């Protein structure tokens, strides 16, 4: 296990003062300013301040192509990715296009059969789609790297519109239009849109184009804001940076959900996750709903998740959500078993001499290795790769990294130093995937560790918990906890963690794995819990914690969720 360091996040007193003068709560002003918010306008969540679609390169061209296709009643096919962002993006596309009169269906690649994106194999499947061969394919959350797939589609007399948010390669696909804020020359100021955000923008542009054609009145057409719950779910689940524009999209979605205005599938997912929509938070989207949608793509076919999100029948949506919940429970069981096997296989002595972790078992499930890599990365705080064997006998790997090591760059260095080791790889700084020959695992393991050391210049890595310092005693209450919970926190805009000294009054172990505490600070007493920690604490501690609400028998009180504690 690693021991984290506590570090106080830098504040910004001038920005804090400005926000307070604009009427922002003093604690919120301090927290927002420390996260780069300089004015109250940066916190506006009204649709009117959304970055306009016209700033997205090719969005108007793509909208014209879609409007022409709808008028000609051409067959459209949405090709989605098999994660939650891809599923919600597909649902937004299907719901919006059908509401605007399109003849549209969807196809989602199978993780284990055709792999990721619009490949020639997926195009072949599209030509035999039950709805008939499409005239136009729209990719969502993929396609920017599908050079061969777009060429294959053209040869099959199918046009392609690409909507994606991933980084492009050196060659772009020859599509009718590419809508991607990260493509060369695109001036869209929010480069952090998720795939679901990109297709939502295209649907806004399409409605504007249909208004220009007088098909709708100047302010007419479908209410696309009613899809905000889907946009929020995909944005949070894909862990994209929550800049001001993304926070607006997520906030609008959560406001809809809290008012009960959501798709039947979203309502059903809240029900099976035993979460209360009226109190919905970004945490619910990322840790309750997202994993249930993702379970379909990990274990079977993401069509199940998409059908749940596009169903207008409450009963059908609930049936599908229950199946997704069952799959998620199965996924958790598989993950726990794989994690235990991985921990058993890791030699503690070897950890003392290496800077990375590579684990492999021939019977592991391909769809779950990324989750295992993530758990091990958190436990050992070093770049981690987990591998499983595919049907062809090759090893499929999924990796997670830490801020000190750019994972894709490390794999690129291995491929240059040992050209025959990696068959293919891709990804970004924090996550990546790759394929190896099974016989090359041992060689790769050493080469990867060498690459990590070369790039980082380190043999040891120490995690940091960045805190917001002490929580003022006047704000350590249930009301402020609720105010914090209603805000949108996430990637790039982390939820507040405070750090204070406490006297441990009482402590006991819950369910053999959680530490339940009664803590005292000055004249204030708090109930607290440290999940998955069963070692008793000394009498005086310095703790990093989140302020949360505990609701029991209708009574609401403040509760501290301990992230880390050490003897003072």
Coordinates of C-alpha atoms in Angstrom, one line a residue:
X1 CA 0.0 0.0 0.0
X2 CA 1.1 3.6 -0.6
X3 CA 0.9 6.5 1.8
X4 CA -0.4 9.7 0.3
X5 CA 0.7 13.2 1.0
X6 CA -1.8 15.8 2.0
X7 CA -1.4 19.0 0.0
X8 CA -3.5 22.2 0.2
X9 CA -4.8 23.5 -3.1
X10 CA -3.7 27.0 -4.0
X11 CA -6.4 29.6 -3.5
X12 CA -7.1 32.9 -5.3
X13 CA -8.1 35.6 -2.9
X14 CA -8.9 38.2 -5.5
X15 CA -11.2 35.9 -7.5
X16 CA -12.8 34.8 -4.2
X17 CA -13.6 38.4 -3.3
X18 CA -15.1 39.1 -6.7
X19 CA -17.4 36.1 -6.4
X20 CA -18.5 37.0 -2.9
X21 CA -19.2 40.6 -4.1
X22 CA -21.3 39.0 -6.9
X23 CA -23.5 37.2 -4.3
X24 CA -21.8 33.8 -4.3
X25 CA -21.7 32.0 -0.9
X26 CA -18.3 32.7 0.8
X27 CA -17.4 29.0 1.0
X28 CA -18.4 28.3 -2.6
X29 CA -16.6 31.4 -3.7
X30 CA -13.4 30.1 -2.1
X31 CA -13.8 26.6 -3.6
X32 CA -14.7 27.9 -7.1
X33 CA -11.8 30.4 -7.2
X34 CA -9.3 27.6 -6.3
X35 CA -10.6 25.7 -9.3
X36 CA -10.0 28.6 -11.8
X37 CA -13.4 30.3 -11.7
X38 CA -12.7 34.1 -11.9
X39 CA -16.2 35.6 -12.3
X40 CA -19.8 34.7 -11.6
X41 CA -20.5 34.5 -15.3
X42 CA -18.2 31.4 -15.4
X43 CA -20.8 29.7 -13.1
X44 CA -23.8 30.6 -15.2
X45 CA -25.8 27.5 -16.1
X46 CA -28.4 29.1 -18.4
X47 CA -28.8 27.8 -21.9
X48 CA -28.2 31.3 -23.2
X49 CA -24.5 31.2 -22.3
X50 CA -23.8 27.8 -24.0
X51 CA -21.0 28.1 -26.5
X52 CA -22.9 28.4 -29.9
X53 CA -22.9 25.4 -32.3
X54 CA -21.6 27.6 -35.1
X55 CA -18.2 27.6 -33.5
X56 CA -17.8 23.9 -34.2
X57 CA -16.0 23.3 -37.5
X58 CA -18.2 21.6 -40.2
X59 CA -21.2 21.4 -37.9
X60 CA -23.3 23.5 -40.4
X61 CA -22.1 21.3 -43.3
X62 CA -23.1 18.2 -41.4
X63 CA -26.4 19.7 -40.5
X64 CA -27.2 20.5 -44.2
X65 CA -26.3 16.9 -45.2
X66 CA -28.6 15.5 -42.5
X67 CA -31.4 17.9 -43.5
X68 CA -31.1 16.8 -47.1
X69 CA -31.1 13.2 -46.0
X70 CA -34.3 13.6 -43.9
X71 CA -36.1 15.5 -46.7
X72 CA -35.2 12.7 -49.2
X73 CA -36.2 10.0 -46.5
X74 CA -32.8 8.3 -46.9
X75 CA -31.9 5.6 -44.5
X76 CA -29.6 6.7 -41.7
X77 CA -27.6 4.5 -39.4
X78 CA -25.9 5.6 -36.2
X79 CA -22.7 3.7 -35.4
X80 CA -21.9 4.0 -31.7
X81 CA -19.1 3.2 -29.3
X82 CA -19.7 0.5 -26.7
X83 CA -19.3 2.6 -23.5
X84 CA -21.7 4.9 -21.7
X85 CA -20.7 8.0 -23.7
X86 CA -21.3 6.1 -26.9
X87 CA -24.6 4.7 -25.7
X88 CA -26.0 8.1 -24.6
X89 CA -24.6 9.8 -27.8
X90 CA -26.5 7.1 -29.8
X91 CA -29.7 7.7 -27.8
X92 CA -29.4 11.5 -28.3
X93 CA -29.0 11.0 -32.0
X94 CA -31.8 8.5 -32.4
X95 CA -34.3 10.5 -30.3
X96 CA -33.4 13.8 -31.9
X97 CA -33.3 12.5 -35.5
X98 CA -36.6 10.6 -35.1
X99 CA -38.3 13.7 -33.6
X100 CA -37.2 15.6 -36.8
X101 CA -38.6 13.0 -39.1
X102 CA -35.6 10.9 -39.9
X103 CA -35.6 7.2 -40.9
X104 CA -32.8 6.1 -38.5
X105 CA -31.6 3.1 -36.7
X106 CA -28.4 2.2 -34.9
X107 CA -25.5 -0.4 -34.8
X108 CA -23.0 -0.8 -32.1
X109 CA -19.8 -2.8 -32.5
X110 CA -19.2 -5.8 -30.3
X111 CA -16.1 -5.3 -28.1
X112 CA -15.0 -8.9 -28.6
X113 CA -15.9 -9.4 -32.3
X114 CA -15.3 -6.3 -34.3
X115 CA -13.5 -4.1 -31.9
X116 CA -13.7 -0.3 -31.6
X117 CA -15.0 2.2 -34.1
X118 CA -16.2 2.2 -37.7
X119 CA -14.0 -0.7 -39.1
X120 CA -14.5 -2.4 -42.5
X121 CA -16.1 -5.3 -40.6
X122 CA -18.7 -3.0 -39.0
X123 CA -19.4 -1.5 -42.5
X124 CA -20.1 -5.0 -43.7
X125 CA -22.5 -5.5 -40.8
X126 CA -24.2 -2.2 -41.7
X127 CA -24.8 -3.4 -45.3
X128 CA -26.8 -6.3 -43.8
X129 CA -28.7 -4.3 -41.1
X130 CA -32.2 -5.4 -40.4
X131 CA -33.5 -1.9 -41.2
X132 CA -31.8 -2.2 -44.7
X133 CA -28.5 -1.0 -46.0
X134 CA -28.1 2.6 -44.9
X135 CA -27.5 5.5 -47.3
X136 CA -25.7 7.5 -44.6
X137 CA -23.7 6.5 -41.5
X138 CA -23.3 8.9 -38.6
X139 CA -20.6 7.9 -36.1
X140 CA -21.0 9.0 -32.5
X141 CA -18.1 8.9 -30.0
X142 CA -15.8 7.3 -32.7
X143 CA -14.8 7.6 -36.3
X144 CA -11.9 10.1 -36.2
X145 CA -9.5 7.2 -36.7
X146 CA -11.7 5.2 -39.0
X147 CA -9.8 5.9 -42.3
X148 CA -10.2 2.4 -43.6
X149 CA -13.8 2.1 -42.4
X150 CA -14.9 5.3 -44.2
X151 CA -13.2 4.1 -47.3
X152 CA -15.0 0.7 -47.0
X153 CA -18.3 2.5 -46.6
X154 CA -17.7 4.6 -49.7
X155 CA -17.0 1.4 -51.7
X156 CA -20.3 0.1 -50.4
X157 CA -22.0 3.3 -51.7
X158 CA -22.6 4.6 -48.1
X159 CA -21.7 8.2 -47.1
X160 CA -20.3 8.9 -43.7
X161 CA -20.6 11.8 -41.2
X162 CA -18.1 11.6 -38.4
X163 CA -18.9 13.0 -34.9
X164 CA -16.2 12.3 -32.3
X165 CA -14.2 14.0 -29.6
X166 CA -11.1 11.8 -29.6
X167 CA -7.7 13.2 -30.7
X168 CA -7.1 12.7 -34.5
X169 CA -4.2 10.9 -36.1
X170 CA -2.0 12.2 -38.9
X171 CA -4.6 11.2 -41.5
X172 CA -8.3 12.1 -41.3
X173 CA -11.1 9.9 -42.8
X174 CA -12.6 11.1 -46.1
X175 CA -16.0 11.7 -44.6
X176 CA -18.7 14.1 -45.9
X177 CA -18.0 16.2 -42.8
X178 CA -16.1 15.7 -39.5
X179 CA -17.5 17.3 -36.4
X180 CA -14.9 17.1 -33.6
X181 CA -13.7 20.0 -31.5
X182 CA -10.2 18.4 -31.4
X183 CA -9.7 18.3 -35.2
X184 CA -7.0 20.6 -36.7
X185 CA -8.3 24.1 -37.2
X186 CA -11.4 23.8 -35.1
X187 CA -11.8 27.0 -33.0
X188 CA -14.4 25.6 -30.6
X189 CA -13.4 26.9 -27.2
X190 CA -14.4 23.9 -25.2
X191 CA -12.1 21.1 -26.4
X192 CA -13.5 18.8 -23.6
X193 CA -16.9 17.9 -25.1
X194 CA -17.7 14.3 -24.7
X195 CA -19.0 12.3 -27.7
X196 CA -22.6 12.9 -26.4
X197 CA -21.9 16.6 -26.3
X198 CA -20.7 16.7 -29.9
X199 CA -23.8 14.9 -31.3
X200 CA -26.0 17.1 -29.1
X201 CA -24.4 20.2 -30.8
X202 CA -25.0 18.7 -34.2
X203 CA -28.7 18.1 -33.4
X204 CA -29.0 21.8 -32.4
X205 CA -27.4 22.8 -35.7
X206 CA -29.7 20.4 -37.6
X207 CA -32.8 22.0 -35.9
X208 CA -31.5 25.4 -36.8
X209 CA -31.1 24.3 -40.5
X210 CA -34.6 23.0 -40.6
X211 CA -35.8 26.3 -39.2
X212 CA -33.9 28.1 -42.0
X213 CA -35.8 25.9 -44.5
X214 CA -39.1 27.0 -42.9
X215 CA -39.8 23.3 -41.9
X216 CA -40.1 24.7 -38.4
X217 CA -41.0 28.2 -37.1
X218 CA -38.1 30.4 -36.1
X219 CA -38.4 29.1 -32.5
X220 CA -40.1 25.8 -33.4
X221 CA -39.1 22.2 -33.7
X222 CA -38.4 19.5 -31.0
X223 CA -37.4 20.6 -27.5
X224 CA -33.8 19.3 -27.6
X225 CA -33.2 20.5 -24.0
X226 CA -35.3 17.5 -23.0
X227 CA -32.3 15.3 -23.9
X228 CA -30.1 17.1 -21.3
X229 CA -30.4 14.1 -18.9
X230 CA -28.7 11.9 -21.5
X231 CA -26.0 14.5 -22.3
X232 CA -25.3 14.9 -18.5
X233 CA -25.0 11.1 -18.0
X234 CA -22.6 10.6 -20.9
X235 CA -20.5 13.6 -20.1
X236 CA -20.0 12.6 -16.4
X237 CA -19.5 8.9 -17.2
X238 CA -16.8 9.6 -19.8
X239 CA -14.8 11.5 -17.2
X240 CA -14.1 14.4 -19.5
X241 CA -12.9 17.7 -18.0
X242 CA -15.8 19.6 -16.5
X243 CA -15.0 23.1 -18.0
X244 CA -17.7 25.8 -17.8
X245 CA -19.5 24.6 -20.9
X246 CA -19.6 21.0 -19.7
X247 CA -20.7 22.0 -16.2
X248 CA -23.6 23.9 -17.9
X249 CA -24.6 20.8 -19.8
X250 CA -24.4 18.5 -16.7
X251 CA -26.2 21.1 -14.5
X252 CA -29.1 21.4 -17.0
X253 CA -29.4 17.6 -17.1
X254 CA -29.4 17.2 -13.3
X255 CA -32.0 20.0 -13.0
X256 CA -34.3 18.1 -15.4
X257 CA -33.7 14.8 -13.5
X258 CA -34.4 16.4 -10.1
X259 CA -37.7 17.8 -11.5
X260 CA -38.7 14.3 -12.7
X261 CA -38.3 15.3 -16.4
X262 CA -36.2 12.5 -17.8
X263 CA -36.2 9.6 -20.3
X264 CA -38.0 6.4 -19.0
X265 CA -34.6 4.6 -19.2
X266 CA -32.9 7.2 -16.9
X267 CA -35.8 6.9 -14.4
X268 CA -35.6 3.1 -14.5
X269 CA -31.8 3.2 -13.9
X270 CA -32.3 5.4 -10.9
X271 CA -34.9 2.9 -9.6
X272 CA -32.7 -0.2 -10.0
X273 CA -29.7 1.6 -8.5
X274 CA -31.9 2.6 -5.5
X275 CA -31.0 6.3 -6.0
X276 CA -33.5 9.2 -5.6
X277 CA -33.8 11.3 -8.7
X278 CA -35.0 14.4 -6.7
X279 CA -31.6 14.4 -5.0
X280 CA -29.6 13.5 -8.2
X281 CA -25.9 14.4 -8.3
X282 CA -23.0 14.0 -10.7
X283 CA -21.9 11.2 -8.3
X284 CA -25.1 9.3 -9.1
X285 CA -24.5 9.6 -12.8
X286 CA -20.8 8.5 -12.6
X287 CA -21.0 5.8 -10.0
X288 CA -24.6 4.4 -10.1
X289 CA -26.0 4.9 -13.6
X290 CA -22.8 4.9 -15.7
X291 CA -21.5 1.5 -14.6
X292 CA -24.8 -0.2 -15.2
X293 CA -24.9 1.1 -18.8
X294 CA -21.2 0.2 -19.2
X295 CA -21.8 -3.4 -18.0
X296 CA -23.7 -4.2 -21.2
X297 CA -20.6 -3.2 -23.3
X298 CA -18.2 -5.0 -21.0
X299 CA -20.0 -8.3 -20.8
X300 CA -22.3 -8.6 -23.8
X301 CA -23.8 -6.1 -26.3
X302 CA -24.3 -2.4 -25.7
X303 CA -27.5 -2.6 -27.7
X304 CA -29.2 -3.5 -24.4
X305 CA -28.1 -0.2 -22.9
X306 CA -29.1 1.9 -25.9
X307 CA -32.5 0.3 -26.1
X308 CA -33.0 1.1 -22.5
X309 CA -32.2 4.8 -23.2
X310 CA -34.3 5.1 -26.3
X311 CA -37.4 3.2 -25.0
X312 CA -40.5 5.4 -24.5
X313 CA -42.3 2.5 -22.6
X314 CA -41.8 2.8 -18.8
X315 CA -42.3 -1.0 -18.4
X316 CA -39.9 -2.0 -21.1
X317 CA -37.3 0.5 -19.8
X318 CA -37.5 -1.0 -16.3
X319 CA -37.2 -4.5 -17.6
X320 CA -34.0 -3.5 -19.6
X321 CA -32.7 -1.6 -16.6
X322 CA -33.1 -4.6 -14.4
X323 CA -31.1 -6.7 -16.9
X324 CA -28.4 -4.0 -16.9
X325 CA -28.4 -4.1 -13.1
X326 CA -28.0 -7.9 -13.1
X327 CA -25.2 -7.6 -15.6
X328 CA -23.5 -5.0 -13.4
X329 CA -23.7 -7.3 -10.4
X330 CA -22.2 -10.1 -12.6
X331 CA -19.5 -7.7 -13.7
X332 CA -18.6 -6.8 -10.1
X333 CA -18.3 -10.5 -9.2
X334 CA -16.0 -11.1 -12.2
X335 CA -14.0 -8.0 -11.3
X336 CA -13.5 -9.0 -7.7
X337 CA -12.4 -12.5 -8.6
X338 CA -9.9 -11.2 -11.2
X339 CA -8.7 -8.6 -8.7
X340 CA -8.1 -11.2 -6.1
X341 CA -6.2 -13.4 -8.6
X342 CA -4.1 -10.4 -9.6
X343 CA -3.2 -9.5 -6.0
X344 CA -2.2 -13.2 -5.5
X345 CA 0.0 -13.1 -8.6
X346 CA 1.8 -9.9 -7.7
X347 CA 5.1 -10.6 -5.9
X348 CA 5.6 -8.0 -3.2
X349 CA 9.4 -8.4 -3.5
X350 CA 9.2 -7.6 -7.2
X351 CA 7.2 -4.4 -6.4
X352 CA 10.3 -3.1 -4.6
X353 CA 12.4 -3.3 -7.8
X354 CA 9.8 -2.1 -10.4
X355 CA 8.0 1.1 -11.2
X356 CA 5.0 -0.5 -12.9
X357 CA 2.6 -3.3 -12.6
X358 CA 1.7 -5.8 -15.4
X359 CA -0.6 -8.7 -14.7
X360 CA -2.0 -11.4 -17.0
X361 CA -4.2 -14.5 -16.6
X362 CA -5.3 -16.6 -19.6
X363 CA -8.9 -17.0 -18.3
X364 CA -9.6 -13.3 -17.5
X365 CA -12.5 -11.5 -19.1
X366 CA -11.5 -9.0 -21.8
X367 CA -14.3 -6.6 -20.9
X368 CA -13.2 -6.2 -17.3
X369 CA -9.3 -5.9 -17.5
X370 CA -9.5 -2.1 -17.6
X371 CA -11.3 -2.0 -14.3
X372 CA -8.8 -4.4 -12.7
X373 CA -5.9 -2.2 -14.0
X374 CA -7.7 0.8 -12.4
X375 CA -8.0 -0.8 -9.0
X376 CA -4.4 -2.0 -9.0
X377 CA -3.2 1.5 -10.1
X378 CA -5.0 3.0 -7.1
X379 CA -3.7 0.4 -4.7
X380 CA 0.0 0.6 -5.8
X381 CA 0.0 4.1 -7.4
X382 CA 2.0 3.3 -10.5
X383 CA 1.2 2.7 -14.2
X384 CA -0.7 -0.6 -14.4
X385 CA -1.6 -2.9 -17.3
X386 CA -3.9 -5.9 -17.1
X387 CA -4.1 -8.5 -19.9
X388 CA -6.5 -11.2 -21.0
X389 CA -6.2 -13.7 -23.9
X390 CA -8.6 -13.2 -26.9
X391 CA -10.0 -15.9 -29.2
X392 CA -7.0 -15.7 -31.5
X393 CA -4.5 -16.4 -28.7
X394 CA -3.2 -12.9 -28.6
X395 CA -3.1 -10.8 -25.4
X396 CA -5.5 -7.8 -25.1
X397 CA -4.3 -5.3 -22.6
X398 CA -5.9 -2.3 -20.9
X399 CA -3.9 0.2 -18.9
X400 CA -4.3 3.0 -16.4
X401 CA -1.7 5.5 -15.4
X402 CA -0.8 8.3 -12.9
X403 CA -0.1 12.0 -13.6
X404 CA 3.7 11.3 -13.6
X405 CA 3.6 9.0 -16.6
X406 CA 1.9 9.5 -20.0
X407 CA 0.7 6.0 -20.8
X408 CA 0.5 6.2 -24.5
X409 CA 4.0 7.8 -24.7
X410 CA 5.3 4.9 -22.7
X411 CA 3.8 2.4 -25.0
X412 CA 5.1 4.3 -28.0
X413 CA 8.6 4.2 -26.5
X414 CA 8.3 0.4 -26.0
X415 CA 7.2 0.0 -29.6
X416 CA 10.3 1.9 -30.8
X417 CA 12.8 0.0 -28.5
X418 CA 11.2 -3.4 -29.1
X419 CA 9.5 -3.2 -32.5
X420 CA 8.1 -6.7 -32.6
X421 CA 6.6 -6.7 -29.1
X422 CA 3.4 -4.6 -29.4
X423 CA 1.1 -5.5 -32.3
X424 CA -1.0 -2.4 -31.9
X425 CA -1.8 0.2 -29.3
X426 CA -3.7 3.4 -28.7
X427 CA -4.9 5.7 -26.0
X428 CA -4.0 8.8 -24.1
X429 CA -2.2 10.0 -21.0
X430 CA -4.2 8.2 -18.4
X431 CA -5.6 5.2 -20.2
X432 CA -4.6 3.0 -23.2
X433 CA -5.2 -0.3 -24.9
X434 CA -2.8 -2.6 -26.7
X435 CA -2.4 -6.1 -28.2
X436 CA 0.6 -8.4 -27.7
X437 CA 1.7 -11.9 -28.8
X438 CA 1.4 -14.2 -25.8
X439 CA 5.0 -15.2 -26.1
X440 CA 6.1 -11.6 -25.8
X441 CA 4.5 -10.8 -22.4
X442 CA 7.7 -11.2 -20.3
X443 CA 9.8 -9.1 -22.8
X444 CA 7.1 -6.4 -22.8
X445 CA 6.8 -6.4 -19.0
X446 CA 10.5 -5.5 -18.7
X447 CA 10.5 -3.0 -21.6
X448 CA 7.4 -1.2 -20.2
X449 CA 9.0 -0.9 -16.8
X450 CA 12.1 0.6 -18.4
X451 CA 10.0 3.0 -20.5
X452 CA 8.2 4.2 -17.3
X453 CA 11.5 4.9 -15.6
X454 CA 12.9 6.7 -18.7
X455 CA 9.9 9.0 -19.1
X456 CA 9.4 9.8 -15.5
X457 CA 12.9 9.7 -14.2
X458 CA 11.6 8.0 -11.1
X459 CA 11.5 4.6 -9.5
X460 CA 8.9 5.5 -6.9
X461 CA 5.7 7.5 -7.1
X462 CA 3.9 9.2 -4.2
X463 CA 0.2 10.0 -4.5
X464 CA -1.1 13.4 -3.3
X465 CA -4.5 14.2 -1.9
X466 CA -5.1 17.8 -2.8
X467 CA -7.3 19.4 -0.1
X468 CA -9.1 22.7 0.2
X469 CA -7.6 23.2 3.7
X470 CA -9.6 23.6 6.8
X471 CA -13.4 23.8 6.7
X472 CA -14.6 26.8 8.6
X473 CA -16.5 25.6 11.7
X474 CA -19.6 27.7 10.8
X475 CA -20.0 25.8 7.5
X476 CA -19.5 22.3 8.9
X477 CA -23.2 21.5 8.9
X478 CA -25.9 19.5 7.0
X479 CA -27.2 22.6 5.1
X480 CA -23.7 23.3 3.6
X481 CA -23.3 19.6 2.8
X482 CA -26.5 19.7 0.8
X483 CA -25.3 22.9 -1.0
X484 CA -22.0 21.1 -1.9
X485 CA -23.9 18.0 -3.1
X486 CA -26.0 20.1 -5.5
X487 CA -23.0 21.4 -7.3
X488 CA -21.4 19.7 -10.3
X489 CA -18.0 18.3 -9.4
X490 CA -15.9 15.9 -11.4
X491 CA -12.8 15.6 -13.7
X492 CA -10.9 18.9 -13.8
X493 CA -13.3 20.4 -11.2
X494 CA -12.8 18.0 -8.2
X495 CA -15.2 17.7 -5.3
X496 CA -13.9 19.5 -2.3
X497 CA -11.9 17.6 0.3
X498 CA -11.1 19.4 3.5
X499 CA -8.3 18.7 6.0
X500 CA -8.6 19.2 9.8
X501 CA -7.4 17.8 13.2
X502 CA -9.8 15.7 15.2
X503 CA -10.1 13.9 18.5
X504 CA -11.3 10.3 18.0
X505 CA -14.1 9.8 20.5
X506 CA -15.4 6.4 19.4
X507 CA -14.6 3.9 16.6
X508 CA -15.9 0.5 15.6
X509 CA -15.7 -1.8 12.6
X510 CA -18.8 -2.1 10.3
X511 CA -19.3 -5.3 8.2
X512 CA -15.6 -6.2 8.9
X513 CA -14.3 -3.6 6.5
X514 CA -15.5 0.0 7.2
X515 CA -14.4 2.2 10.1
X516 CA -17.3 4.0 11.8
X517 CA -16.1 7.0 13.9
X518 CA -17.3 9.7 16.2
X519 CA -14.9 12.7 15.8
X520 CA -14.6 15.9 17.8
X521 CA -13.2 19.3 16.6
X522 CA -13.5 22.1 19.2
X523 CA -17.1 22.0 20.4
X524 CA -18.4 20.2 17.3
X525 CA -19.0 16.5 17.1
X526 CA -19.3 14.5 13.9
X527 CA -20.3 11.1 12.8
X528 CA -17.7 9.9 10.2
X529 CA -17.0 6.8 8.1
X530 CA -13.8 5.5 6.4
X531 CA -14.9 3.0 3.8
X532 CA -12.8 -0.1 3.1
X533 CA -10.5 0.7 6.0
X534 CA -10.6 -1.5 9.1
X535 CA -7.5 -0.5 11.0
X536 CA -8.3 1.5 14.2
X537 CA -7.0 5.1 14.5
X538 CA -5.0 6.8 17.3
X539 CA -6.7 9.3 19.6
X540 CA -5.6 12.4 17.6
X541 CA -5.7 12.5 13.8
X542 CA -5.2 14.7 10.8
X543 CA -7.9 13.7 8.4
X544 CA -8.8 14.5 4.8
X545 CA -12.5 14.3 4.4
X546 CA -15.6 15.1 2.3
X547 CA -18.6 16.8 4.0
X548 CA -21.7 14.8 3.3
X549 CA -25.3 14.5 4.3
X550 CA -26.6 11.5 6.3
X551 CA -30.3 11.0 6.1
X552 CA -31.8 8.6 8.7
X553 CA -35.4 8.3 9.6
X554 CA -36.2 11.6 8.0
X555 CA -33.4 13.4 10.0
X556 CA -30.7 15.1 8.0
X557 CA -27.3 15.5 9.7
X558 CA -23.7 16.2 8.6
X559 CA -21.4 13.3 8.1
X560 CA -17.7 13.2 7.2
X561 CA -16.5 10.7 4.6
X562 CA -12.8 10.1 5.4
X563 CA -10.5 9.9 2.4
X564 CA -7.3 9.5 4.5
X565 CA -6.2 9.9 8.1
X566 CA -2.9 9.8 10.0
X567 CA -1.7 10.3 13.5
X568 CA -1.3 14.0 14.3

